[in-house]
Amino acid sequence: MKVSILNGRLVDPASGLDLAAGAASALHVADGRVVAIGDAPAGFAPDRTIDAAGCVVAPGLLDLAARLREPGYEYKATLESEMQAAIAGGITGLACPPDTDPTLDEPGLVEMLKYRARGIEGTRLFPVGSLTTGLKGEVITEMAELAEAGCVGFSQAMAPITDTQVLMRAMQYARTYGFTVWLHPQDPYLARGGVAHAGPYASRLGLPGVPVIAETVALNTIFDLVRVTGCRVHLCRLSSAAGLELVRRARAEGLPVSCDVAAHHIHLIDLDIGFFDANCRVDPPFRSQRDRDAIRAALADGTIDAICSDHTPVDDDAKQLPFGEAEPGVTGLELLLPLTLKWANEAGVPLATALAKISSGPAAVLGVPEATGRLEVGGPADLCVFDPREAWTVSRATLLSQGAHTPYVGRELEGRVRMTLVGGRVAWERTAGARSA
């Protein structure tokens, strides 16, 4: 299919391209790839012409953490519902952690997941394999075989490895094959039993806290092991000013580390828990205003490579409980773009810089050819067309994710996807308040 997208503002953070609406910003697609920017190739006759007036045309968004709940947790969400939510959010590629049931620790399970995803024809799926069998932190998986099956990295998801010798061996194995290990830096003993940021507010509410030192102790251990093994590590969902400062020092030292932060952590703090709002029960917890401000500064100065949705659909039964008993997790796929734009608007950050955190930044972490996170002639036509000024109110009716729990229900956000193309195919389109796929 041949498509021309006209009259939009073309923004590609990877190349620095930022073209105002006009003839130069026209983009032409054929056979799943971008064939021209500006003038169409000679003889090019589009099957469809899209008017993107008032919209931004950008690379499809990439998300480094989205739980699709299959296999094993279909009562919380399904592959179909969450992949529809992803493309409705402009996401053309996402990484899913291995904490499914069974966990992604065998090649057959990974192949089955990718087969299911291909049948749905939504966003591109990049599984992250289990670092240890069953995520038990005891036996290292056959990473080479899992990589052949399609895994882009290896992780424990939120499960700890308490035996640091196992972690070191796993990192040595990964280093041998050039794999990236994705780690959630949180010491399990220091965080044990905690449900909120350890601070004055949690004390007043009588909630057990997760101290910042749980993150910094884990980071120091990881960095020591990186120095010994040389393994490339991606740090998932950093939450504290102290943790980010350690990352800066590690990078200055030359350690091969990257990191991301969840979109909701850019905006919310421990006070947003309010009167025990279970929609604010997340892991890691929302921290202090100082930590939130440090996250914003680290995004702007490049310390943080990517913003992810940390999408975790939770069913009503697990969420409608007292705060400390509620399951952590919120929906985020459809909020990734507007929450990133909200940060950019509030912080005075250029649009291209903000979009880099959800396109070229995560693409560099994923390191796979299908996830380029950029617009270039000859590259995959994975595109997101969005109206940066369209205001909408978040509600269960506006979200496609089966897990509609988020602190943003009832709030108005700016920035909404009009159209998503995956491999040159219009996978999602929203017109005049209606929606279709």
CSV table of C-alpha atoms in Angstrom, one decimal:
chain,number,residue,atom,x,y,z
A,1,MET,CA,0.0,0.0,0.0
A,2,LYS,CA,1.2,3.5,-0.8
A,3,VAL,CA,0.5,6.3,1.6
A,4,SER,CA,1.3,10.0,1.5
A,5,ILE,CA,1.1,12.1,4.8
A,6,LEU,CA,0.8,15.8,4.1
A,7,ASN,CA,0.5,19.0,6.0
A,8,GLY,CA,1.9,17.7,9.3
A,9,ARG,CA,4.9,18.9,11.3
A,10,LEU,CA,7.6,16.3,10.9
A,11,VAL,CA,9.8,15.6,13.9
A,12,ASP,CA,12.5,13.0,14.1
A,13,PRO,CA,14.6,13.2,17.3
A,14,ALA,CA,17.2,10.7,16.0
A,15,SER,CA,18.2,12.9,13.0
A,16,GLY,CA,17.4,16.3,14.4
A,17,LEU,CA,14.7,16.7,11.7
A,18,ASP,CA,12.0,19.2,12.6
A,19,LEU,CA,10.1,20.4,9.6
A,20,ALA,CA,7.1,22.8,9.9
A,21,ALA,CA,4.0,21.8,7.9
A,22,GLY,CA,4.6,22.3,4.2
A,23,ALA,CA,5.8,20.6,1.1
A,24,ALA,CA,9.2,19.7,2.7
A,25,SER,CA,7.5,17.8,5.5
A,26,ALA,CA,5.5,15.5,3.3
A,27,LEU,CA,6.2,11.9,3.9
A,28,HIS,CA,5.6,9.0,1.5
A,29,VAL,CA,5.3,5.3,2.3
A,30,ALA,CA,5.3,2.2,0.1
A,31,ASP,CA,5.7,-1.5,0.8
A,32,GLY,CA,6.0,-0.9,4.5
A,33,ARG,CA,8.9,1.6,4.3
A,34,VAL,CA,9.5,5.3,4.0
A,35,VAL,CA,10.3,6.0,0.4
A,36,ALA,CA,10.6,9.8,0.4
A,37,ILE,CA,10.5,12.9,2.6
A,38,GLY,CA,9.5,16.1,0.8
A,39,ASP,CA,8.9,15.5,-2.9
A,40,ALA,CA,7.3,12.1,-3.8
A,41,PRO,CA,9.4,9.8,-6.0
A,42,ALA,CA,8.7,10.0,-9.7
A,43,GLY,CA,5.5,8.2,-10.7
A,44,PHE,CA,4.5,7.7,-7.0
A,45,ALA,CA,0.6,7.4,-6.9
A,46,PRO,CA,-0.6,7.0,-3.3
A,47,ASP,CA,-3.5,4.7,-2.5
A,48,ARG,CA,-4.3,7.0,0.3
A,49,THR,CA,-3.5,10.6,1.2
A,50,ILE,CA,-3.6,11.6,4.8
A,51,ASP,CA,-4.1,15.2,5.8
A,52,ALA,CA,-2.1,15.7,9.1
A,53,ALA,CA,-2.9,19.4,9.4
A,54,GLY,CA,-2.4,20.5,13.0
A,55,CYS,CA,-0.6,17.3,13.9
A,56,VAL,CA,2.9,16.1,14.5
A,57,VAL,CA,4.2,13.2,12.4
A,58,ALA,CA,6.8,11.3,14.5
A,59,PRO,CA,8.4,7.9,14.7
A,60,GLY,CA,6.2,5.3,16.3
A,61,LEU,CA,6.7,5.2,20.0
A,62,LEU,CA,8.7,2.5,21.7
A,63,ASP,CA,7.9,1.3,25.2
A,64,LEU,CA,10.4,-0.6,27.4
A,65,ALA,CA,7.9,-2.0,29.9
A,66,ALA,CA,4.4,-3.2,29.2
A,67,ARG,CA,2.8,-6.3,30.8
A,68,LEU,CA,0.3,-7.8,28.4
A,69,ARG,CA,-0.7,-10.4,31.0
A,70,GLU,CA,-0.4,-13.4,28.6
A,71,PRO,CA,0.2,-16.2,29.3
A,72,GLY,CA,-1.3,-16.8,32.7
A,73,TYR,CA,-3.2,-13.7,33.7
A,74,GLU,CA,-5.9,-13.4,31.0
A,75,TYR,CA,-8.4,-12.4,33.7
A,76,LYS,CA,-6.5,-9.2,34.1
A,77,ALA,CA,-6.0,-8.4,30.4
A,78,THR,CA,-5.5,-10.1,27.1
A,79,LEU,CA,-2.9,-9.8,24.3
A,80,GLU,CA,-5.6,-8.4,22.1
A,81,SER,CA,-6.9,-5.7,24.5
A,82,GLU,CA,-3.4,-4.5,25.4
A,83,MET,CA,-2.0,-4.4,21.9
A,84,GLN,CA,-5.0,-2.4,20.8
A,85,ALA,CA,-4.3,0.0,23.7
A,86,ALA,CA,-0.7,0.2,22.6
A,87,ILE,CA,-1.4,1.2,19.0
A,88,ALA,CA,-4.1,3.6,20.2
A,89,GLY,CA,-1.3,5.2,22.2
A,90,GLY,CA,0.9,5.5,19.2
A,91,ILE,CA,3.2,2.7,20.3
A,92,THR,CA,4.6,0.6,17.5
A,93,GLY,CA,7.0,-1.5,19.5
A,94,LEU,CA,7.0,-2.6,23.1
A,95,ALA,CA,9.1,-4.8,25.4
A,96,CYS,CA,7.3,-7.1,27.7
A,97,PRO,CA,8.9,-8.3,30.9
A,98,PRO,CA,9.1,-12.1,31.6
A,99,ASP,CA,6.9,-12.2,34.7
A,100,THR,CA,4.1,-14.2,33.0
A,101,ASP,CA,2.8,-17.5,34.1
A,102,PRO,CA,4.7,-19.5,33.1
A,103,THR,CA,7.6,-17.1,33.0
A,104,LEU,CA,9.4,-16.6,29.7
A,105,ASP,CA,12.3,-18.9,30.5
A,106,GLU,CA,11.9,-21.4,27.6
A,107,PRO,CA,12.3,-20.8,23.9
A,108,GLY,CA,8.9,-22.5,23.1
A,109,LEU,CA,7.1,-20.0,25.4
A,110,VAL,CA,8.8,-17.0,23.7
A,111,GLU,CA,8.0,-18.4,20.2
A,112,MET,CA,4.4,-19.0,21.2
A,113,LEU,CA,4.0,-15.4,22.5
A,114,LYS,CA,5.5,-13.9,19.3
A,115,TYR,CA,3.3,-16.2,17.2
A,116,ARG,CA,0.2,-15.0,19.0
A,117,ALA,CA,1.3,-11.4,18.7
A,118,ARG,CA,1.8,-11.7,14.9
A,119,GLY,CA,-1.7,-13.1,14.6
A,120,ILE,CA,-3.1,-9.9,16.2
A,121,GLU,CA,-1.2,-7.6,13.9
A,122,GLY,CA,-0.9,-4.8,16.3
A,123,THR,CA,2.3,-3.3,17.7
A,124,ARG,CA,5.6,-5.1,17.4
A,125,LEU,CA,6.4,-7.2,20.4
A,126,PHE,CA,9.9,-7.6,21.9
A,127,PRO,CA,10.0,-10.2,24.7
A,128,VAL,CA,12.5,-9.8,27.5
A,129,GLY,CA,13.5,-13.3,28.7
A,130,SER,CA,13.9,-14.6,32.2
A,131,LEU,CA,17.4,-14.3,33.6
A,132,THR,CA,16.8,-17.3,35.9
A,133,THR,CA,14.4,-20.2,35.7
A,134,GLY,CA,11.0,-19.3,37.0
A,135,LEU,CA,12.5,-16.0,38.1
A,136,LYS,CA,13.5,-17.8,41.3
A,137,GLY,CA,17.0,-16.4,41.3
A,138,GLU,CA,18.7,-19.8,41.4
A,139,VAL,CA,19.4,-21.3,38.0
A,140,ILE,CA,20.5,-19.2,35.0
A,141,THR,CA,18.4,-19.7,31.9
A,142,GLU,CA,19.7,-20.7,28.5
A,143,MET,CA,20.0,-17.1,27.3
A,144,ALA,CA,21.5,-18.0,23.9
A,145,GLU,CA,18.5,-20.2,23.0
A,146,LEU,CA,16.1,-17.6,24.3
A,147,ALA,CA,17.8,-14.9,22.2
A,148,GLU,CA,17.4,-17.2,19.1
A,149,ALA,CA,13.7,-17.4,19.9
A,150,GLY,CA,13.4,-13.6,19.9
A,151,CYS,CA,14.3,-12.2,23.4
A,152,VAL,CA,15.9,-8.8,23.2
A,153,GLY,CA,17.4,-8.9,26.7
A,154,PHE,CA,17.1,-10.7,30.0
A,155,SER,CA,15.5,-9.7,33.3
A,156,GLN,CA,14.2,-10.7,36.6
A,157,ALA,CA,11.2,-8.3,36.2
A,158,MET,CA,10.4,-7.3,39.8
A,159,ALA,CA,11.8,-10.5,41.3
A,160,PRO,CA,15.1,-10.2,43.1
A,161,ILE,CA,18.2,-12.3,42.9
A,162,THR,CA,19.3,-12.5,46.5
A,163,ASP,CA,22.3,-14.7,45.7
A,164,THR,CA,24.8,-12.2,44.2
A,165,GLN,CA,27.0,-15.1,42.9
A,166,VAL,CA,24.1,-16.2,40.7
A,167,LEU,CA,23.7,-12.6,39.5
A,168,MET,CA,27.4,-12.3,38.7
A,169,ARG,CA,27.4,-15.6,36.8
A,170,ALA,CA,24.4,-14.5,34.9
A,171,MET,CA,26.1,-11.2,34.0
A,172,GLN,CA,29.2,-13.1,32.9
A,173,TYR,CA,27.1,-15.3,30.7
A,174,ALA,CA,25.3,-12.3,29.2
A,175,ARG,CA,28.6,-10.5,28.6
A,176,THR,CA,30.0,-13.4,26.7
A,177,TYR,CA,27.2,-13.2,24.1
A,178,GLY,CA,26.8,-9.5,24.2
A,179,PHE,CA,23.3,-9.6,25.8
A,180,THR,CA,21.9,-6.8,27.9
A,181,VAL,CA,20.7,-7.5,31.4
A,182,TRP,CA,17.7,-5.5,32.6
A,183,LEU,CA,17.6,-5.0,36.3
A,184,HIS,CA,15.1,-3.4,38.7
A,185,PRO,CA,17.4,-1.9,41.4
A,186,GLN,CA,15.7,-2.6,44.7
A,187,ASP,CA,17.2,-4.4,47.7
A,188,PRO,CA,14.6,-7.0,48.6
A,189,TYR,CA,15.4,-6.9,52.4
A,190,LEU,CA,15.4,-3.2,52.7
A,191,ALA,CA,12.1,-2.9,50.7
A,192,ARG,CA,10.5,-5.9,52.4
A,193,GLY,CA,6.9,-5.1,53.4
A,194,GLY,CA,7.0,-1.5,52.2
A,195,VAL,CA,4.1,-0.1,50.2
A,196,ALA,CA,4.9,3.6,50.0
A,197,HIS,CA,7.9,6.0,50.0
A,198,ALA,CA,9.5,5.9,53.4
A,199,GLY,CA,9.0,9.4,54.6
A,200,PRO,CA,6.9,11.7,56.9
A,201,TYR,CA,3.8,11.2,54.8
A,202,ALA,CA,3.9,7.4,54.9
A,203,SER,CA,4.5,7.7,58.7
A,204,ARG,CA,1.4,9.9,59.1
A,205,LEU,CA,-0.7,7.4,57.1
A,206,GLY,CA,0.7,4.5,59.1
A,207,LEU,CA,2.0,2.8,55.9
A,208,PRO,CA,5.3,0.8,55.9
A,209,GLY,CA,7.9,2.5,53.7
A,210,VAL,CA,10.4,1.6,51.0
A,211,PRO,CA,13.5,3.6,51.8
A,212,VAL,CA,15.6,5.3,49.1
A,213,ILE,CA,18.5,3.3,50.3
A,214,ALA,CA,16.8,0.1,49.0
A,215,GLU,CA,17.5,1.6,45.5
A,216,THR,CA,21.0,2.9,46.1
A,217,VAL,CA,22.3,-0.3,47.8
A,218,ALA,CA,21.1,-2.3,44.9
A,219,LEU,CA,22.6,0.1,42.4
A,220,ASN,CA,26.0,0.0,44.1
A,221,THR,CA,26.0,-3.8,44.0
A,222,ILE,CA,25.0,-3.8,40.3
A,223,PHE,CA,27.8,-1.3,39.4
A,224,ASP,CA,30.4,-3.4,41.3
A,225,LEU,CA,29.3,-6.4,39.3
A,226,VAL,CA,29.4,-4.4,36.0
A,227,ARG,CA,33.0,-3.4,36.8
A,228,VAL,CA,33.9,-7.1,37.3
A,229,THR,CA,32.0,-8.6,34.4
A,230,GLY,CA,31.8,-5.8,31.8
A,231,CYS,CA,28.1,-6.7,31.3
A,232,ARG,CA,25.9,-4.1,29.7
A,233,VAL,CA,23.0,-3.3,32.1
A,234,HIS,CA,19.7,-1.5,31.6
A,235,LEU,CA,18.3,-0.1,34.9
A,236,CYS,CA,14.5,-0.2,35.1
A,237,ARG,CA,12.2,2.3,36.8
A,238,LEU,CA,14.6,4.5,38.8
A,239,SER,CA,12.8,6.6,41.4
A,240,SER,CA,15.2,8.6,43.5
A,241,ALA,CA,17.5,11.6,43.3
A,242,ALA,CA,20.2,9.6,45.1
A,243,GLY,CA,19.9,6.7,42.6
A,244,LEU,CA,20.2,9.0,39.6
A,245,GLU,CA,23.3,10.6,41.1
A,246,LEU,CA,24.9,7.1,41.3
A,247,VAL,CA,24.0,6.6,37.6
A,248,ARG,CA,25.7,9.8,36.7
A,249,ARG,CA,28.8,8.8,38.4
A,250,ALA,CA,28.7,5.3,36.8
A,251,ARG,CA,28.4,6.8,33.4
A,252,ALA,CA,31.2,9.3,34.1
A,253,GLU,CA,33.3,6.3,35.0
A,254,GLY,CA,32.5,4.7,31.6
A,255,LEU,CA,30.3,1.8,32.8
A,256,PRO,CA,27.9,0.5,30.1
A,257,VAL,CA,24.6,1.3,31.8
A,258,SER,CA,21.4,2.9,30.6
A,259,CYS,CA,18.2,3.6,32.5
A,260,ASP,CA,14.5,4.4,32.3
A,261,VAL,CA,11.8,5.9,34.4
A,262,ALA,CA,8.1,5.3,34.5
A,263,ALA,CA,5.9,8.2,33.0
A,264,HIS,CA,3.9,8.5,36.2
A,265,HIS,CA,7.0,9.0,38.3
A,266,ILE,CA,7.7,12.2,36.3
A,267,HIS,CA,4.6,13.8,37.7
A,268,LEU,CA,3.4,12.2,40.9
A,269,ILE,CA,4.8,12.2,44.5
A,270,ASP,CA,4.0,10.4,47.8
A,271,LEU,CA,1.5,13.2,48.7
A,272,ASP,CA,-0.7,12.1,45.7
A,273,ILE,CA,-1.6,8.9,47.6
A,274,GLY,CA,-4.1,11.2,49.3
A,275,PHE,CA,-6.5,9.3,51.4
A,276,PHE,CA,-5.1,5.8,50.5
A,277,ASP,CA,-5.8,6.0,46.7
A,278,ALA,CA,-5.0,2.4,45.6
A,279,ASN,CA,-4.6,3.8,42.0
A,280,CYS,CA,-1.3,5.3,43.4
A,281,ARG,CA,0.0,1.9,44.6
A,282,VAL,CA,3.0,1.4,42.3
A,283,ASP,CA,6.4,-0.3,42.6
A,284,PRO,CA,8.7,1.5,43.1
A,285,PRO,CA,6.5,3.9,45.1
A,286,PHE,CA,6.0,7.6,44.3
A,287,ARG,CA,8.7,9.4,46.2
A,288,SER,CA,9.2,12.9,47.5
A,289,GLN,CA,8.9,16.1,45.5
A,290,ARG,CA,12.7,16.4,45.6
A,291,ASP,CA,13.0,13.0,43.9
A,292,ARG,CA,10.4,13.9,41.3
A,293,ASP,CA,12.3,17.1,40.5
A,294,ALA,CA,15.5,15.1,40.2
A,295,ILE,CA,13.9,12.8,37.7
A,296,ARG,CA,12.8,15.7,35.6
A,297,ALA,CA,16.3,17.2,35.7
A,298,ALA,CA,17.8,13.9,34.8
A,299,LEU,CA,15.5,13.6,31.8
A,300,ALA,CA,16.5,17.0,30.6
A,301,ASP,CA,20.3,16.5,31.0
A,302,GLY,CA,20.3,13.0,29.4
A,303,THR,CA,21.0,10.9,32.4
A,304,ILE,CA,17.7,9.0,31.8
A,305,ASP,CA,17.6,7.4,28.4
A,306,ALA,CA,13.9,6.5,28.1
A,307,ILE,CA,10.4,7.0,29.6
A,308,CYS,CA,8.3,3.9,29.7
A,309,SER,CA,4.7,3.2,30.5
A,310,ASP,CA,5.4,0.5,33.1
A,311,HIS,CA,2.0,-0.7,32.0
A,312,THR,CA,0.6,-3.2,34.5
A,313,PRO,CA,-3.1,-4.0,34.1
A,314,VAL,CA,-4.7,-4.9,37.4
A,315,ASP,CA,-8.3,-6.3,37.8
A,316,ASP,CA,-10.8,-4.6,40.0
A,317,ASP,CA,-10.7,-7.3,42.7
A,318,ALA,CA,-7.0,-6.8,43.2
A,319,LYS,CA,-7.2,-3.0,43.2
A,320,GLN,CA,-10.3,-2.4,45.3
A,321,LEU,CA,-8.7,-3.2,48.5
A,322,PRO,CA,-7.1,-1.2,51.4
A,323,PHE,CA,-4.0,0.6,50.0
A,324,GLY,CA,-1.4,-1.7,51.6
A,325,GLU,CA,-3.2,-4.8,50.3
A,326,ALA,CA,-3.9,-3.6,46.8
A,327,GLU,CA,-1.9,-5.0,43.9
A,328,PRO,CA,0.7,-2.5,42.6
A,329,GLY,CA,0.4,-1.4,39.1
A,330,VAL,CA,-1.4,1.0,36.8
A,331,THR,CA,-2.4,1.2,33.2
A,332,GLY,CA,-0.1,3.4,31.1
A,333,LEU,CA,0.1,2.5,27.4
A,334,GLU,CA,-2.4,5.2,26.3
A,335,LEU,CA,-0.9,7.8,28.7
A,336,LEU,CA,2.8,7.5,27.7
A,337,LEU,CA,2.6,10.2,25.0
A,338,PRO,CA,0.4,12.8,26.9
A,339,LEU,CA,2.4,12.4,30.1
A,340,THR,CA,5.6,12.9,28.2
A,341,LEU,CA,4.2,16.0,26.5
A,342,LYS,CA,3.0,17.3,29.8
A,343,TRP,CA,6.5,17.1,31.2
A,344,ALA,CA,7.9,18.8,28.1
A,345,ASN,CA,5.4,21.6,28.4
A,346,GLU,CA,5.9,22.2,32.1
A,347,ALA,CA,9.7,22.0,31.9
A,348,GLY,CA,10.1,24.0,28.7
A,349,VAL,CA,11.7,21.1,27.0
A,350,PRO,CA,11.8,21.0,23.1
A,351,LEU,CA,9.3,18.6,21.6
A,352,ALA,CA,12.1,16.7,19.8
A,353,THR,CA,13.9,16.2,23.1
A,354,ALA,CA,10.8,14.8,24.8
A,355,LEU,CA,10.0,12.5,21.9
A,356,ALA,CA,13.5,11.1,21.9
A,357,LYS,CA,12.7,9.6,25.3
A,358,ILE,CA,9.9,7.5,23.8
A,359,SER,CA,11.4,6.8,20.4
A,360,SER,CA,15.2,6.9,19.7
A,361,GLY,CA,16.1,6.5,23.4
A,362,PRO,CA,14.3,3.2,23.9
A,363,ALA,CA,15.4,2.1,20.4
A,364,ALA,CA,19.0,2.3,21.5
A,365,VAL,CA,18.3,0.1,24.6
A,366,LEU,CA,16.3,-2.5,22.5
A,367,GLY,CA,19.1,-2.6,19.9
A,368,VAL,CA,17.0,-4.6,17.3
A,369,PRO,CA,16.6,-3.6,13.6
A,370,GLU,CA,12.8,-3.6,13.7
A,371,ALA,CA,12.8,-0.9,16.5
A,372,THR,CA,14.6,2.0,14.8
A,373,GLY,CA,12.7,4.8,16.6
A,374,ARG,CA,13.5,7.1,13.7
A,375,LEU,CA,12.2,8.4,10.4
A,376,GLU,CA,14.5,7.8,7.4
A,377,VAL,CA,14.2,7.0,3.8
A,378,GLY,CA,14.4,3.2,3.5
A,379,GLY,CA,13.5,2.6,7.1
A,380,PRO,CA,10.4,0.9,8.4
A,381,ALA,CA,7.2,3.1,8.2
A,382,ASP,CA,6.3,2.9,11.9
A,383,LEU,CA,4.7,6.2,12.5
A,384,CYS,CA,2.7,8.1,15.1
A,385,VAL,CA,0.5,11.0,14.0
A,386,PHE,CA,-0.8,13.0,17.0
A,387,ASP,CA,-2.4,16.3,17.8
A,388,PRO,CA,-0.3,17.9,20.5
A,389,ARG,CA,-3.1,20.3,21.6
A,390,GLU,CA,-6.1,18.0,21.7
A,391,ALA,CA,-7.4,17.8,25.3
A,392,TRP,CA,-9.1,14.7,26.5
A,393,THR,CA,-10.3,13.5,29.9
A,394,VAL,CA,-9.0,10.1,31.0
A,395,SER,CA,-11.8,7.7,31.9
A,396,ARG,CA,-12.6,4.0,31.6
A,397,ALA,CA,-14.6,4.9,28.5
A,398,THR,CA,-11.6,6.5,26.8
A,399,LEU,CA,-9.1,3.7,27.6
A,400,LEU,CA,-8.9,0.5,25.7
A,401,SER,CA,-6.7,-1.3,28.2
A,402,GLN,CA,-8.6,-3.9,30.2
A,403,GLY,CA,-6.9,-2.6,33.3
A,404,ALA,CA,-8.2,0.9,33.6
A,405,HIS,CA,-6.7,1.8,36.9
A,406,THR,CA,-4.6,4.9,36.9
A,407,PRO,CA,-4.3,8.0,39.1
A,408,TYR,CA,-5.2,10.0,36.0
A,409,VAL,CA,-8.9,8.9,35.8
A,410,GLY,CA,-10.9,12.1,35.7
A,411,ARG,CA,-8.0,14.3,34.8
A,412,GLU,CA,-7.6,16.2,31.6
A,413,LEU,CA,-4.5,15.7,29.5
A,414,GLU,CA,-3.2,17.3,26.3
A,415,GLY,CA,-1.9,15.4,23.3
A,416,ARG,CA,-3.8,12.5,21.5
A,417,VAL,CA,-2.9,10.1,18.8
A,418,ARG,CA,-4.8,10.5,15.6
A,419,MET,CA,-3.2,7.6,13.7
A,420,THR,CA,-0.6,4.9,14.1
A,421,LEU,CA,1.1,3.1,11.2
A,422,VAL,CA,3.0,-0.2,11.7
A,423,GLY,CA,5.0,-1.3,8.7
A,424,GLY,CA,3.2,1.1,6.5
A,425,ARG,CA,-0.2,-0.2,7.5
A,426,VAL,CA,-2.7,2.0,9.2
A,427,ALA,CA,-3.1,0.0,12.4
A,428,TRP,CA,-5.1,2.7,14.3
A,429,GLU,CA,-7.1,5.7,13.3
A,430,ARG,CA,-9.2,8.1,15.3
A,431,THR,CA,-11.6,10.4,13.4
A,432,ALA,CA,-14.2,12.9,14.7
A,433,GLY,CA,-14.4,11.3,18.1
A,434,ALA,CA,-14.8,7.8,16.6
A,435,ARG,CA,-12.1,5.1,16.5
A,436,SER,CA,-11.3,2.2,14.3
A,437,ALA,CA,-8.5,-0.2,13.7
